[in-house]
Amino acid sequence: MKEKVVLAYSGGLDTTALIPWLKETFNYDVVCCCVNCGQGSELDGLEERAKLSGAAKLYIEDIVDDFCDNFVIPCVQAGAVYEHSYLLGTSMARPAIVKKLVEIARKENAVAICHGATGKGNDQIRFELGIKALAPDIKIIAPWRMTDVWTMQSREDEIDFCKAHGIDLPFDMSHSYSRDRNLWHISHEGLELEDPSQAPNFDHMLVMSVTPQKAPDKETELSITFEAGIPTALNGKQMKVSELITELNRIGGENGIGIVDIVENRVVGMKSRGVYETPGGTILMAAHDQLEELCLDRDTMETKKKLGSQFAQVVYEGKWFTPLSDALQAFIKSTQEYVTGEVNLKLYKGNIIKNGTTSPYSLYNESLASFTTGDMYDHHDASGFITLFGLPLQVRAMKMNEANKNK
């Protein structure tokens, strides 16, 4: 009996060409595993394509709810944003996919897992660190780094290879953006984006959204309800997280929300430019931040901001299944116990505008905050506080004056 390899299969040209290549190069039976994180119509026709290409078996695994509940939500609660702009759509999907790939590899008694990530990108790191953490005994095959046996260097080469193996597929030699899509976002790389001096061709590029200029000339109001940091309802209607994100994607996309053009620092040391569409995620992150403003004390917010930024880097670098990730998530989860309430927002041509927030655990005290004198605040107390708070400044200034006189 032949040994088996589990192939992370998208149905695209790269992973389709990998099926006959793995059979010829390693004499493996190829078990394809397509992990559905909400990529929509990209899943159409996969079964026929995999069979035509010589796969022994195809799994199409729906993990949308697992992805949303156990990977997206911790990042939302952390306020995890990489380099000020990137909401980690691809980064947090990879560990969710790896978890399922390892599960299928165990089920099939496979000796190896193969991915089609390139040798220049972040995904090779994310896939492989996840596999090493969950299944250190399973071999990893990364064809794009195996230049001695993987000789294909272009789409044309891959199409010719498939045709030579009797695989006639609906791929052409035209060039388009390199995209990655799931329920949280879609990313775009390539074409004019490879030159940072060029503006993105949004009319040709955008999939989930319209530009703010093309959004309706009217406000869209919405409310999001949170319980312990988890969104539970949209406009008063109870929804599971995946349903809520789906609806926010529709609403946000119509209003030009969440389009980001960024030059980011990849883990492998190079800068790369991409455009991300994250309409629903951008709204959800803003709403969660707005609620935390009311519910978290100052010291917790400051610490959480630092650790949230660190968690974003951990996720970006593919270190989800690590002790540090577990520890950061434990802290973040502990801060969410009282992040409960309703956030109201207005959307207008790419802008998210606050429209009022309420929480039974709000730390905002009108008596304290009001310009009129309240019962809990004695203005005289501020004098002693300022004296002590400013004491280091005063002492330093006195010493500097003394030193200057001695000169």
Coordinates of C-alpha atoms in Angstrom, one line a residue:
M1 CA 0.0 0.0 0.0
K2 CA 1.3 3.4 -0.9
E3 CA 2.0 6.1 1.7
K4 CA -0.3 9.0 1.8
V5 CA 0.2 12.8 1.8
V6 CA -2.5 15.3 2.7
L7 CA -2.5 18.2 0.4
A8 CA -3.8 21.6 1.5
Y9 CA -6.0 22.0 -1.6
S10 CA -7.6 25.2 -2.8
G11 CA -8.6 24.1 -6.3
G12 CA -6.4 26.7 -7.8
L13 CA -3.7 26.1 -10.4
D14 CA -0.8 25.7 -8.0
T15 CA -2.4 23.0 -5.8
T16 CA -4.0 21.3 -8.8
A17 CA -0.6 20.9 -10.5
L18 CA 0.7 19.5 -7.2
I19 CA -1.5 16.4 -7.3
P20 CA 0.2 14.7 -10.3
W21 CA 3.6 16.1 -9.2
L22 CA 3.3 14.5 -5.7
K23 CA 2.3 11.2 -7.2
E24 CA 5.2 11.2 -9.7
T25 CA 7.9 12.6 -7.3
F26 CA 7.1 10.7 -4.2
N27 CA 4.8 7.9 -5.3
Y28 CA 2.2 9.0 -2.8
D29 CA -1.5 8.6 -2.8
V30 CA -2.7 12.2 -2.6
V31 CA -5.5 13.0 -0.2
C32 CA -6.8 16.6 -0.9
C33 CA -8.2 18.6 1.9
C34 CA -10.0 21.9 1.2
V35 CA -10.7 23.8 4.4
N36 CA -13.7 26.1 4.1
C37 CA -13.2 29.3 6.1
G38 CA -15.8 31.1 4.1
Q39 CA -14.2 31.5 0.7
G40 CA -17.6 31.2 -1.0
S41 CA -17.8 30.4 -4.7
E42 CA -14.1 29.4 -4.8
L43 CA -15.2 26.0 -3.6
D44 CA -17.3 25.3 -6.7
G45 CA -16.2 22.4 -8.9
L46 CA -13.5 21.2 -6.5
E47 CA -14.5 17.5 -6.4
E48 CA -14.5 17.1 -10.1
R49 CA -11.2 19.0 -10.5
A50 CA -9.5 16.9 -7.8
K51 CA -10.6 13.6 -9.2
L52 CA -9.6 14.7 -12.7
S53 CA -6.2 15.6 -11.4
G54 CA -5.6 12.2 -9.8
A55 CA -6.4 12.7 -6.2
A56 CA -7.2 9.5 -4.2
K57 CA -9.7 11.3 -2.0
L58 CA -11.0 14.8 -1.4
Y59 CA -12.2 16.3 1.9
I60 CA -14.1 19.5 2.0
E61 CA -14.2 20.6 5.6
D62 CA -16.4 23.4 6.8
I63 CA -14.8 25.1 9.7
V64 CA -16.4 28.6 9.4
D65 CA -17.9 28.6 12.9
D66 CA -14.7 27.2 14.4
F67 CA -12.7 29.9 12.6
C68 CA -15.0 32.7 13.8
D69 CA -15.5 31.5 17.4
N70 CA -12.0 30.3 18.2
F71 CA -9.7 32.3 16.0
V72 CA -11.4 35.5 14.9
I73 CA -13.0 36.4 18.3
P74 CA -9.8 36.2 20.3
C75 CA -8.2 38.6 17.9
V76 CA -11.2 41.0 18.1
Q77 CA -11.1 40.8 21.9
A78 CA -7.4 41.5 21.8
G79 CA -7.7 44.4 19.4
A80 CA -5.0 42.6 17.4
V81 CA -3.9 44.8 14.5
Y82 CA -0.6 44.3 12.8
E83 CA 1.4 47.4 12.0
H84 CA -1.6 49.7 12.7
S85 CA -3.7 48.6 9.7
Y86 CA -3.8 44.8 9.0
L87 CA -6.6 42.9 10.7
L88 CA -4.9 39.5 10.3
G89 CA -7.4 37.9 8.0
T90 CA -5.0 35.4 6.4
S91 CA -2.8 35.1 9.5
M92 CA -5.6 33.9 11.9
A93 CA -7.1 31.6 9.2
R94 CA -3.9 29.5 8.8
P95 CA -3.8 27.9 12.3
A96 CA -7.5 27.1 11.9
I97 CA -6.6 25.3 8.6
V98 CA -3.6 23.6 10.0
K99 CA -5.6 22.1 12.9
K100 CA -7.9 20.5 10.3
L101 CA -5.1 19.3 8.1
V102 CA -3.5 17.5 11.0
E103 CA -6.8 16.0 12.0
I104 CA -7.3 14.6 8.4
A105 CA -3.6 13.4 8.3
R106 CA -4.2 11.5 11.5
K107 CA -7.4 10.0 10.2
E108 CA -5.8 8.9 7.0
N109 CA -2.5 7.8 8.6
A110 CA -0.7 10.1 6.2
V111 CA 3.1 10.5 6.5
A112 CA 3.3 14.0 5.1
I113 CA 1.4 17.2 4.7
C114 CA 2.0 19.4 1.6
H115 CA 1.3 23.1 1.2
G116 CA 1.6 25.3 -1.9
A117 CA 2.9 28.5 -0.2
T118 CA 5.8 30.2 -1.9
G119 CA 9.3 30.6 -0.5
K120 CA 8.9 34.3 -0.2
G121 CA 5.7 34.6 1.8
N122 CA 4.5 34.4 5.4
D123 CA 2.2 31.4 4.8
Q124 CA 5.0 28.9 4.6
I125 CA 5.9 29.9 8.2
R126 CA 2.4 29.8 9.5
F127 CA 1.6 26.4 8.0
E128 CA 4.8 24.8 9.1
L129 CA 5.0 26.2 12.6
G130 CA 1.5 25.0 13.2
I131 CA 2.2 21.5 11.8
K132 CA 5.4 21.3 13.9
A133 CA 3.5 22.2 17.1
L134 CA 0.6 19.9 16.5
A135 CA 2.2 16.9 14.7
P136 CA 6.0 17.0 15.0
D137 CA 6.3 13.5 13.5
I138 CA 4.6 14.4 10.2
K139 CA 6.8 15.3 7.3
I140 CA 6.3 18.7 5.6
I141 CA 6.5 19.1 1.8
A142 CA 7.0 22.7 0.5
P143 CA 7.4 22.3 -3.3
W144 CA 8.2 25.9 -4.0
R145 CA 11.3 25.6 -2.0
M146 CA 12.3 22.3 -3.6
T147 CA 13.8 23.8 -6.7
D148 CA 15.8 20.7 -7.6
V149 CA 12.6 18.7 -8.2
W150 CA 9.9 21.4 -8.5
T151 CA 11.0 23.0 -11.8
M152 CA 7.9 25.0 -12.6
Q153 CA 8.4 28.7 -12.3
S154 CA 5.3 30.3 -13.8
R155 CA 1.5 29.8 -14.5
E156 CA 2.4 28.9 -18.0
D157 CA 4.7 26.0 -16.8
E158 CA 1.9 24.7 -14.5
I159 CA -0.7 24.8 -17.3
D160 CA 1.6 23.0 -19.6
F161 CA 2.4 20.4 -16.9
C162 CA -1.3 19.8 -16.3
K163 CA -2.1 19.5 -20.0
A164 CA 0.8 17.0 -20.4
H165 CA -0.9 14.9 -17.8
G166 CA -4.3 15.0 -19.5
I167 CA -5.7 17.6 -17.1
D168 CA -7.7 20.2 -19.1
L169 CA -8.6 22.8 -16.6
P170 CA -10.4 26.2 -16.8
F171 CA -7.2 28.2 -16.2
D172 CA -5.7 30.6 -18.7
M173 CA -2.4 32.4 -18.9
S174 CA -3.8 35.8 -18.1
H175 CA -2.4 37.5 -15.0
S176 CA -4.6 38.7 -12.2
Y177 CA -4.2 39.7 -8.6
S178 CA -3.0 37.0 -6.1
R179 CA -5.9 36.8 -3.7
D180 CA -6.8 35.1 -0.4
R181 CA -10.3 35.1 0.8
N182 CA -12.2 33.9 3.9
L183 CA -15.2 35.1 5.8
W184 CA -13.2 37.8 7.5
H185 CA -11.5 39.5 4.5
I186 CA -10.0 39.3 1.1
S187 CA -6.4 40.3 0.3
H188 CA -5.0 41.4 -3.0
E189 CA -1.4 41.4 -4.2
G190 CA 0.4 41.7 -7.5
L191 CA -0.1 43.8 -10.7
E192 CA 0.1 47.5 -10.1
L193 CA 0.4 46.9 -6.3
E194 CA 4.0 45.7 -6.8
D195 CA 4.9 49.4 -7.4
P196 CA 4.2 51.5 -4.3
S197 CA 4.2 54.6 -6.5
Q198 CA 1.1 53.4 -8.3
A199 CA -2.5 53.9 -7.0
P200 CA -4.6 50.8 -6.7
N201 CA -7.0 50.1 -9.5
F202 CA -10.0 49.8 -7.1
D203 CA -12.5 49.6 -9.9
H204 CA -10.8 46.4 -11.2
M205 CA -9.8 45.0 -7.8
L206 CA -12.5 45.2 -5.2
V207 CA -14.6 42.1 -4.5
M208 CA -16.4 42.7 -1.2
S209 CA -16.7 46.5 -1.2
V210 CA -17.2 49.7 -3.2
T211 CA -14.9 52.7 -2.7
P212 CA -16.2 55.4 -0.3
Q213 CA -16.8 57.6 -3.4
K214 CA -19.3 55.1 -4.7
A215 CA -21.0 54.4 -1.4
P216 CA -24.5 55.8 -0.9
D217 CA -24.8 59.5 0.0
K218 CA -26.7 58.6 3.2
E219 CA -25.9 57.3 6.7
T220 CA -26.5 53.7 7.7
E221 CA -27.2 53.2 11.4
L222 CA -26.6 49.9 13.2
S223 CA -26.3 48.5 16.7
I224 CA -24.1 45.6 17.9
T225 CA -24.7 43.8 21.2
F226 CA -21.8 42.2 23.1
E227 CA -21.8 39.8 26.0
A228 CA -18.4 39.2 27.7
G229 CA -16.6 40.6 24.6
I230 CA -18.5 38.4 22.1
P231 CA -20.9 39.9 19.6
T232 CA -24.3 38.3 20.0
A233 CA -26.8 40.4 18.1
L234 CA -27.0 42.9 15.2
N235 CA -29.8 45.5 15.2
G236 CA -31.5 43.5 18.0
K237 CA -31.4 40.2 16.1
Q238 CA -29.6 37.4 17.8
M239 CA -27.0 35.8 15.6
K240 CA -24.0 33.5 15.8
V241 CA -20.7 35.1 15.1
S242 CA -20.3 33.8 11.5
E243 CA -23.8 35.1 10.6
L244 CA -23.1 38.5 12.2
I245 CA -19.8 38.9 10.3
T246 CA -21.5 37.9 7.1
E247 CA -24.2 40.6 7.5
L248 CA -21.6 43.2 8.6
N249 CA -19.6 42.4 5.4
R250 CA -22.6 43.2 3.3
I251 CA -23.4 46.4 5.1
G252 CA -19.8 47.5 5.4
G253 CA -19.0 46.7 1.8
E254 CA -21.9 48.8 0.6
N255 CA -20.6 51.7 2.6
G256 CA -17.0 51.5 1.6
I257 CA -15.7 50.4 5.0
G258 CA -12.4 48.7 5.7
I259 CA -10.4 49.1 2.5
V260 CA -6.7 49.3 3.5
D261 CA -3.6 49.8 1.2
I262 CA -0.5 48.8 3.2
V263 CA 3.2 48.2 2.8
E264 CA 3.9 45.7 5.5
N265 CA 7.0 43.9 6.9
R266 CA 6.9 40.2 6.2
V267 CA 8.4 37.7 8.6
V268 CA 10.9 36.7 6.0
G269 CA 12.5 40.1 6.0
M270 CA 11.0 41.9 2.9
K271 CA 8.4 44.6 2.5
S272 CA 5.3 43.7 0.5
R273 CA 2.3 45.7 -0.5
G274 CA -1.2 44.6 -0.4
V275 CA -4.8 45.8 -0.4
Y276 CA -7.1 44.3 2.2
E277 CA -10.9 44.4 2.2
T278 CA -12.3 43.8 5.7
P279 CA -15.6 45.5 5.8
G280 CA -17.4 43.6 8.6
G281 CA -14.2 43.0 10.6
T282 CA -13.4 46.7 10.6
I283 CA -16.9 47.6 12.0
L284 CA -16.7 44.8 14.6
M285 CA -13.3 45.9 15.8
A286 CA -14.4 49.5 16.1
A287 CA -17.5 48.5 18.0
H288 CA -15.6 46.4 20.4
D289 CA -13.1 49.2 21.0
Q290 CA -15.9 51.6 21.7
L291 CA -17.4 49.3 24.3
E292 CA -14.1 48.8 26.0
E293 CA -13.7 52.5 26.4
L294 CA -16.6 52.4 28.9
C295 CA -15.9 49.1 30.6
L296 CA -12.2 48.8 31.2
D297 CA -10.2 50.7 33.7
R298 CA -7.2 52.8 32.6
D299 CA -4.4 50.4 33.8
T300 CA -6.1 47.3 32.2
M301 CA -6.6 49.2 28.9
E302 CA -3.0 50.3 28.7
T303 CA -1.7 46.8 29.4
K304 CA -4.1 45.2 27.1
K305 CA -3.1 47.6 24.3
K306 CA 0.5 46.6 24.6
L307 CA -0.3 42.9 24.8
G308 CA -2.8 43.1 22.0
S309 CA -0.1 44.5 19.8
Q310 CA 2.2 41.7 20.8
F311 CA -0.5 39.1 20.2
A312 CA -1.0 40.6 16.7
Q313 CA 2.7 39.9 16.0
V314 CA 2.5 36.4 17.4
V315 CA -0.5 35.6 15.1
Y316 CA 1.2 37.3 12.1
E317 CA 4.3 35.2 12.6
G318 CA 2.4 31.9 12.8
K319 CA 2.9 31.3 16.5
W320 CA -0.7 30.5 17.4
F321 CA 0.0 27.1 18.9
T322 CA 2.6 28.3 21.4
P323 CA 2.8 28.9 25.2
L324 CA 3.1 32.6 24.7
S325 CA -0.1 32.7 22.5
D326 CA -2.0 30.7 25.2
A327 CA -0.8 33.1 27.9
L328 CA -1.7 36.2 26.0
Q329 CA -5.2 34.8 25.2
A330 CA -5.7 33.9 28.8
F331 CA -5.0 37.5 29.9
I332 CA -7.2 38.9 27.1
K333 CA -10.1 36.6 28.0
S334 CA -9.8 37.7 31.6
T335 CA -10.4 41.3 30.6
Q336 CA -13.6 40.5 28.7
E337 CA -15.8 39.4 31.6
Y338 CA -17.6 42.8 31.8
V339 CA -17.3 43.9 28.2
T340 CA -21.1 43.7 27.8
G341 CA -23.4 46.2 26.3
E342 CA -24.8 47.8 23.1
V343 CA -22.8 49.8 20.6
N344 CA -24.5 52.1 18.1
L345 CA -22.7 53.3 15.0
K346 CA -23.3 55.3 11.8
L347 CA -21.6 54.3 8.6
Y348 CA -21.0 57.0 5.9
K349 CA -18.7 56.8 2.9
G350 CA -15.9 54.8 4.5
N351 CA -16.3 56.3 7.9
I352 CA -17.4 54.7 11.2
I353 CA -19.1 57.3 13.4
K354 CA -20.0 56.7 17.1
N355 CA -23.7 56.9 17.8
G356 CA -23.9 56.1 21.5
T357 CA -22.8 53.2 23.7
T358 CA -24.4 51.7 26.8
S359 CA -23.3 49.0 29.2
P360 CA -24.5 47.8 32.6
Y361 CA -20.8 47.7 33.6
S362 CA -19.9 51.2 32.4
L363 CA -17.2 52.9 34.5
Y364 CA -18.3 56.3 33.3
N365 CA -19.8 58.3 36.2
E366 CA -21.7 61.4 35.2
S367 CA -21.3 62.8 38.7
L368 CA -17.5 62.6 38.4
A369 CA -17.3 63.6 34.7
S370 CA -19.7 66.5 34.7
F371 CA -18.4 70.1 34.8
T372 CA -20.8 70.8 37.5
T373 CA -19.7 69.8 41.0
G374 CA -20.8 66.3 41.9
D375 CA -21.0 64.5 45.2
M376 CA -18.0 62.2 44.7
Y377 CA -15.4 64.8 43.6
D378 CA -13.9 67.6 45.8
H379 CA -12.0 70.1 43.7
H380 CA -9.7 70.8 46.6
D381 CA -8.3 67.3 46.4
A382 CA -6.7 68.1 43.1
S383 CA -4.3 70.5 44.7
G384 CA -2.5 67.9 46.8
F385 CA -2.6 65.4 43.9
I386 CA -1.0 67.8 41.5
T387 CA 1.7 68.7 44.1
L388 CA 2.7 65.1 44.5
F389 CA 2.2 64.2 40.8
G390 CA 4.4 67.1 39.7
L391 CA 7.0 66.7 42.5
P392 CA 9.6 65.0 40.3
L393 CA 9.4 67.9 37.7
Q394 CA 9.7 70.5 40.4
V395 CA 12.6 68.9 42.1
R396 CA 14.5 68.5 38.8
A397 CA 13.8 72.1 37.9
M398 CA 15.2 73.3 41.3
K399 CA 18.3 71.2 40.9
M400 CA 18.9 72.4 37.3
N401 CA 18.6 76.1 38.5
E402 CA 21.0 75.4 41.3
A403 CA 23.5 73.7 38.9
N404 CA 23.2 76.6 36.4
K405 CA 23.9 79.2 39.2
N406 CA 27.0 77.2 40.3
K407 CA 28.4 77.4 36.8

